[in-house]
Amino acid sequence: MIRFLTAGESHGNKLIGIIEGIPANLYLDIDYINKELKRRQMGFGRSHRMKIENDEVMILSGVNNNLTTGSPISISIENRGTNIELVEITKPRPGHGDLVGALKYNQKGGRNILERASARETAMRVALGSICKLLLREFNIGIYSHVINIGGVEGAINYYNGLKLEDLNQADNSSIRVVHKESEKKMIDKIEEAKEEGNSLGGTIEIIGRNIPVGLGSHINWERKLDGRLAAALMGIQGIKAVEIGLGTMAAEVKGSSFQDEIVYTTKYERKTNHAGGIEAGISNGEDIVLRATMKPIPTLRKPLETVDMVTKEKTLAQFERSDVCAVPSASIVAENMVAYIVADEILRKFGGDFMEETILNYNNYLKYLEKR
Ligand code: EPS
């Protein structure tokens, strides 16, 4: 079982993370972790701060000679873009945590709330999640993502609409992680338009897990269901308002005979289609895991909305400070890494092992068992 914790504020000194439960002898490829951090920092529509930050991890414990030791791994990431004036936020931004957080924690305004609510924290989630990705790499499991909607502009290609694995690798070549060139252009135009207006945009991400074995998660109790755990992990990312699995909300539109995925046997059990998104009864079924997450538009607007001054209680306009216009491409990398965390945790729950060789042995044994079924 893996657990992790992050600490740190958006404009504080650094971010700190601890991850526990990673078996010993996993090769901790620091370049890979730093590359994941870089992927999160790209994206047309991000604020100027992304040019200032150059995220790199420092490993503080749990690793010796690039191999994990089985002890908790602790990491830090330096904050650089911290030279803004940290004024109190007493004109709370609608949709941000400013007001609710200030009331809950008895703060004058939203400053101490936004410092932690900020998506800056997701840099650490990516660093920790990428350790989980490294673990999954040992099992040849890959987690991919691409952007399929920005501000209502729908991408022409998605999982159910002709997406190929090569397309997924292409996502990193796009500044907004969109695989279809024409759609990409329309979405960039939409971001430009929102920027001009002092507005912001949300969008939808598709996340795909490949080569995930049958049998992760369980039907036996609600909190062990793989779909529930993945949904919670995605919903916990800043700004995410909806999560879908497989055909998702489309399930309401079709009859059972066209929704359910018929079972066939080749060299193993397979499905003719994958409307379920690779999960049945909370258990992975061996098909691709297909998830979608929708992010709302960023609440900080250069052309602010109406709010209430927390000092005078008068009607006013929300405070503005440096922010992104659209952070959907970055959120897709965070989503990949949160999914990697859940899948890696499920792998260890099922196969155990205090050191990687042991986990791999157990895993291969299970694959042998499956061959006989
Ligand atoms: C964010 C606002 C911006 C973003 C930040 C998230 O930061 P600042 O307020 O300093 O301009 O750049 O994102 C990151 C720093 C990051 O690493 O993703 C917010 O309000 O959530």
Coordinates of C-alpha atoms in Angstrom, one line a residue, residues 105-373:
Y105 CA -10.3 28.8 9.3
N106 CA -11.2 32.2 10.9
Q107 CA -8.9 34.2 8.7
K108 CA -9.3 37.9 7.8
G109 CA -9.3 37.1 4.1
G110 CA -8.3 34.5 1.6
R111 CA -4.5 34.8 1.5
N112 CA -3.6 31.8 3.7
I113 CA -6.3 29.8 2.0
L114 CA -5.3 30.4 -1.6
E115 CA -1.6 29.8 -0.8
R116 CA -2.5 26.2 -0.2
A117 CA -5.5 25.8 -2.5
S118 CA -3.4 27.0 -5.4
A119 CA -2.5 24.4 -8.1
R120 CA 1.1 25.1 -7.4
E121 CA 0.8 22.1 -5.0
T122 CA 0.2 19.8 -8.0
A123 CA 3.9 20.0 -8.9
M124 CA 4.6 17.8 -5.9
R125 CA 1.7 15.5 -6.7
V126 CA 3.3 15.0 -10.1
A127 CA 6.8 14.3 -8.6
L128 CA 5.3 11.7 -6.2
G129 CA 3.0 10.3 -8.9
S130 CA 5.9 9.9 -11.3
I131 CA 7.6 7.6 -8.8
C132 CA 4.4 5.5 -9.1
K133 CA 4.8 5.7 -12.9
L134 CA 8.3 4.4 -12.5
L135 CA 7.0 1.5 -10.5
L136 CA 4.3 0.8 -13.2
R137 CA 7.0 0.9 -15.9
E138 CA 8.5 -2.2 -14.4
F139 CA 5.2 -4.0 -15.2
N140 CA 4.9 -2.4 -18.7
I141 CA 1.9 -0.4 -17.6
G142 CA 1.6 3.1 -19.1
I143 CA -0.7 6.0 -18.2
Y144 CA -1.4 8.5 -20.9
S145 CA -3.5 11.6 -21.4
H146 CA -4.6 14.2 -23.9
V147 CA -6.9 17.2 -24.0
I148 CA -10.3 16.7 -25.8
N149 CA -12.1 19.9 -25.1
I150 CA -11.2 23.5 -24.2
G151 CA -13.8 26.1 -23.6
G152 CA -16.5 24.1 -25.5
V153 CA -14.2 23.5 -28.5
E154 CA -14.4 19.7 -28.9
G155 CA -11.3 17.8 -30.2
A156 CA -12.1 15.6 -33.2
I157 CA -10.2 12.6 -31.8
N158 CA -10.9 10.8 -28.6
Y159 CA -10.7 7.2 -27.4
Y160 CA -14.1 6.3 -28.8
N161 CA -13.5 8.2 -32.0
G162 CA -10.4 6.6 -33.6
L163 CA -7.6 7.5 -31.1
K164 CA -4.5 5.4 -31.6
L165 CA -1.6 4.8 -29.2
E166 CA 0.8 6.8 -31.5
D167 CA -1.6 9.7 -31.2
L168 CA -1.2 9.6 -27.5
N169 CA 2.5 10.0 -27.8
Q170 CA 1.8 13.0 -30.1
A171 CA 0.1 14.9 -27.3
D172 CA 3.4 16.0 -25.8
N173 CA 4.2 17.7 -29.1
S174 CA 1.2 20.0 -28.9
S175 CA 1.3 23.1 -26.7
I176 CA -2.1 22.3 -25.3
R177 CA -1.7 18.4 -25.5
V178 CA -4.3 18.0 -28.3
V179 CA -3.6 15.3 -30.9
H180 CA -5.7 16.6 -33.8
K181 CA -4.0 19.6 -35.5
E182 CA -7.1 21.5 -36.6
S183 CA -8.8 21.1 -33.2
E184 CA -5.6 22.3 -31.6
K185 CA -5.7 25.5 -33.6
K186 CA -9.3 26.2 -32.8
M187 CA -8.7 25.7 -29.1
I188 CA -5.6 28.0 -29.1
D189 CA -7.8 30.7 -30.8
K190 CA -10.4 30.2 -28.1
I191 CA -7.7 30.7 -25.3
E192 CA -6.4 33.8 -27.1
E193 CA -10.0 35.1 -27.2
A194 CA -10.5 34.5 -23.5
K195 CA -7.2 36.2 -22.7
E196 CA -8.2 39.3 -24.7
E197 CA -11.4 39.4 -22.7
G198 CA -9.7 39.0 -19.3
N199 CA -11.6 35.7 -19.1
S200 CA -10.6 32.1 -18.4
L201 CA -11.4 28.6 -19.7
G202 CA -11.9 25.1 -18.6
G203 CA -11.9 21.9 -20.5
T204 CA -11.9 18.1 -20.6
I205 CA -9.0 15.6 -20.4
E206 CA -9.0 12.0 -21.4
I207 CA -6.7 9.6 -19.4
I208 CA -5.9 6.1 -20.7
G209 CA -4.2 3.3 -18.7
R210 CA -2.7 0.6 -20.9
N211 CA -1.7 -3.0 -20.1
I212 CA -3.4 -3.0 -16.7
P213 CA -4.0 -6.6 -15.6
V214 CA -7.5 -8.0 -14.8
G215 CA -8.2 -8.0 -11.1
L216 CA -7.2 -4.6 -9.6
G217 CA -9.8 -3.2 -7.2
S218 CA -12.6 -5.2 -5.8
H219 CA -16.4 -5.5 -5.8
I220 CA -16.6 -6.5 -2.1
N221 CA -16.9 -3.0 -0.5
W222 CA -17.5 0.4 -1.9
E223 CA -14.2 1.9 -0.9
R224 CA -12.2 -0.8 -2.7
K225 CA -13.9 -0.3 -6.0
L226 CA -11.3 0.8 -8.6
D227 CA -13.6 3.2 -10.4
G228 CA -14.5 4.9 -7.1
R229 CA -10.9 5.3 -6.1
L230 CA -9.9 6.7 -9.5
A231 CA -12.8 9.1 -9.5
A232 CA -11.8 10.4 -6.0
A233 CA -8.2 10.8 -7.1
L234 CA -9.2 12.8 -10.1
M235 CA -11.9 14.8 -8.4
G236 CA -9.3 15.9 -5.8
I237 CA -7.3 17.8 -8.4
Q238 CA -7.9 21.6 -8.2
G239 CA -10.8 22.7 -10.5
I240 CA -12.1 19.3 -11.5
K241 CA -15.9 19.3 -11.5
A242 CA -16.7 16.0 -13.3
V243 CA -15.2 12.6 -13.8
E244 CA -16.4 10.0 -16.3
I245 CA -15.4 6.3 -16.7
G246 CA -15.7 4.7 -20.2
L247 CA -18.7 6.1 -22.1
G248 CA -19.6 8.0 -18.9
T249 CA -22.7 10.2 -19.1
M250 CA -23.4 8.7 -22.6
A251 CA -24.5 5.6 -20.7
A252 CA -27.8 7.3 -20.1
E253 CA -28.5 7.6 -23.8
V254 CA -28.1 4.0 -25.0
K255 CA -29.8 0.6 -24.4
G256 CA -28.1 -2.2 -22.5
S257 CA -27.6 -4.3 -25.6
S258 CA -25.4 -1.6 -27.2
F259 CA -23.7 -0.4 -24.0
Q260 CA -22.4 -3.7 -22.5
D261 CA -19.1 -5.0 -23.9
E262 CA -19.5 -8.6 -25.3
I263 CA -17.0 -11.1 -24.1
V264 CA -14.8 -13.1 -26.4
Y265 CA -11.9 -15.6 -25.8
T266 CA -8.7 -15.4 -27.9
T267 CA -5.7 -16.3 -25.9
K268 CA -7.4 -14.7 -23.0
Y269 CA -10.8 -13.2 -22.1
E270 CA -11.3 -9.9 -24.0
R271 CA -14.2 -7.5 -24.8
K272 CA -15.4 -6.6 -28.3
T273 CA -15.8 -3.0 -27.3
N274 CA -14.7 -1.0 -24.2
H275 CA -17.7 1.1 -23.2
A276 CA -17.1 0.2 -19.6
G277 CA -13.7 1.9 -19.7
G278 CA -11.8 -1.2 -18.5
I279 CA -13.6 -1.6 -15.1
E280 CA -16.5 -3.9 -14.3
A281 CA -17.9 -4.2 -10.7
G282 CA -15.0 -2.0 -9.5
I283 CA -12.5 -4.5 -10.8
S284 CA -10.2 -3.9 -13.8
N285 CA -11.1 -6.3 -16.7
G286 CA -7.8 -6.1 -18.6
E287 CA -9.0 -3.6 -21.3
D288 CA -7.7 -0.1 -21.4
I289 CA -8.8 2.0 -18.5
V290 CA -10.5 5.1 -19.9
L291 CA -11.3 8.1 -17.8
R292 CA -12.3 11.7 -18.5
A293 CA -12.0 14.7 -16.2
T294 CA -13.6 18.1 -16.7
M295 CA -12.0 21.2 -15.2
K296 CA -13.9 24.4 -14.6
P297 CA -12.6 27.8 -15.9
I298 CA -10.0 29.3 -13.5
P299 CA -11.7 31.6 -11.0
T300 CA -9.2 34.5 -11.1
L301 CA -10.4 36.9 -13.8
R302 CA -8.7 40.0 -15.1
K303 CA -12.1 41.3 -15.7
P304 CA -13.5 40.5 -12.2
L305 CA -17.0 39.4 -11.2
E306 CA -19.2 40.9 -8.5
T307 CA -18.4 39.9 -4.9
V308 CA -18.7 41.3 -1.4
D309 CA -16.0 43.2 0.5
M310 CA -15.4 41.2 3.6
V311 CA -14.5 44.3 5.6
T312 CA -17.4 46.7 4.6
K313 CA -19.9 44.0 3.4
E314 CA -20.4 46.4 0.4
K315 CA -20.9 45.1 -3.1
T316 CA -17.6 45.3 -5.0
L317 CA -15.4 43.6 -7.7
A318 CA -13.2 40.5 -6.9
Q319 CA -9.5 41.1 -6.4
F320 CA -7.2 40.2 -9.2
E321 CA -3.7 38.7 -9.0
R322 CA -1.5 37.0 -11.5
S323 CA -3.1 33.8 -12.8
D324 CA -3.5 31.4 -15.7
V325 CA -6.1 31.8 -18.5
C326 CA -6.3 28.0 -19.0
A327 CA -4.5 25.3 -17.1
V328 CA -6.2 22.2 -18.6
P329 CA -3.0 20.9 -20.4
S330 CA -1.2 21.0 -17.0
A331 CA -4.1 19.3 -15.3
S332 CA -3.8 16.4 -17.7
I333 CA -0.3 15.6 -16.4
V334 CA -1.5 15.9 -12.8
A335 CA -4.4 13.5 -13.7
E336 CA -2.0 11.0 -15.3
N337 CA 0.1 11.0 -12.2
M338 CA -2.8 10.7 -9.8
V339 CA -4.1 7.7 -11.8
A340 CA -0.6 6.2 -11.7
Y341 CA -0.7 6.5 -7.9
I342 CA -4.0 4.6 -7.6
V343 CA -2.9 1.9 -10.1
A344 CA 0.5 1.5 -8.4
D345 CA -1.2 1.3 -5.0
E346 CA -3.6 -1.4 -6.3
I347 CA -0.6 -3.4 -7.8
L348 CA 1.0 -3.4 -4.4
R349 CA -2.2 -4.3 -2.6
K350 CA -2.6 -7.3 -4.8
F351 CA 0.9 -8.4 -5.3
G352 CA 2.7 -7.2 -2.1
G353 CA 6.4 -7.3 -1.9
D354 CA 9.0 -5.4 0.2
F355 CA 11.4 -5.3 -2.7
M356 CA 10.7 -4.9 -6.5
E357 CA 12.0 -8.4 -7.4
E358 CA 9.5 -9.9 -5.0
T359 CA 6.6 -7.9 -6.4
I360 CA 7.5 -8.8 -10.0
L361 CA 7.8 -12.5 -9.1
N362 CA 4.3 -12.4 -7.5
Y363 CA 3.0 -10.5 -10.5
N364 CA 4.4 -13.0 -13.0
N365 CA 3.0 -15.9 -11.0
Y366 CA -0.4 -14.3 -11.3
L367 CA 0.0 -13.9 -15.0
K368 CA 0.8 -17.6 -15.2
Y369 CA -2.3 -18.4 -13.3
L370 CA -4.4 -16.3 -15.7
E371 CA -3.0 -18.1 -18.7
K372 CA -4.7 -21.3 -17.3
R373 CA -8.1 -19.7 -16.9

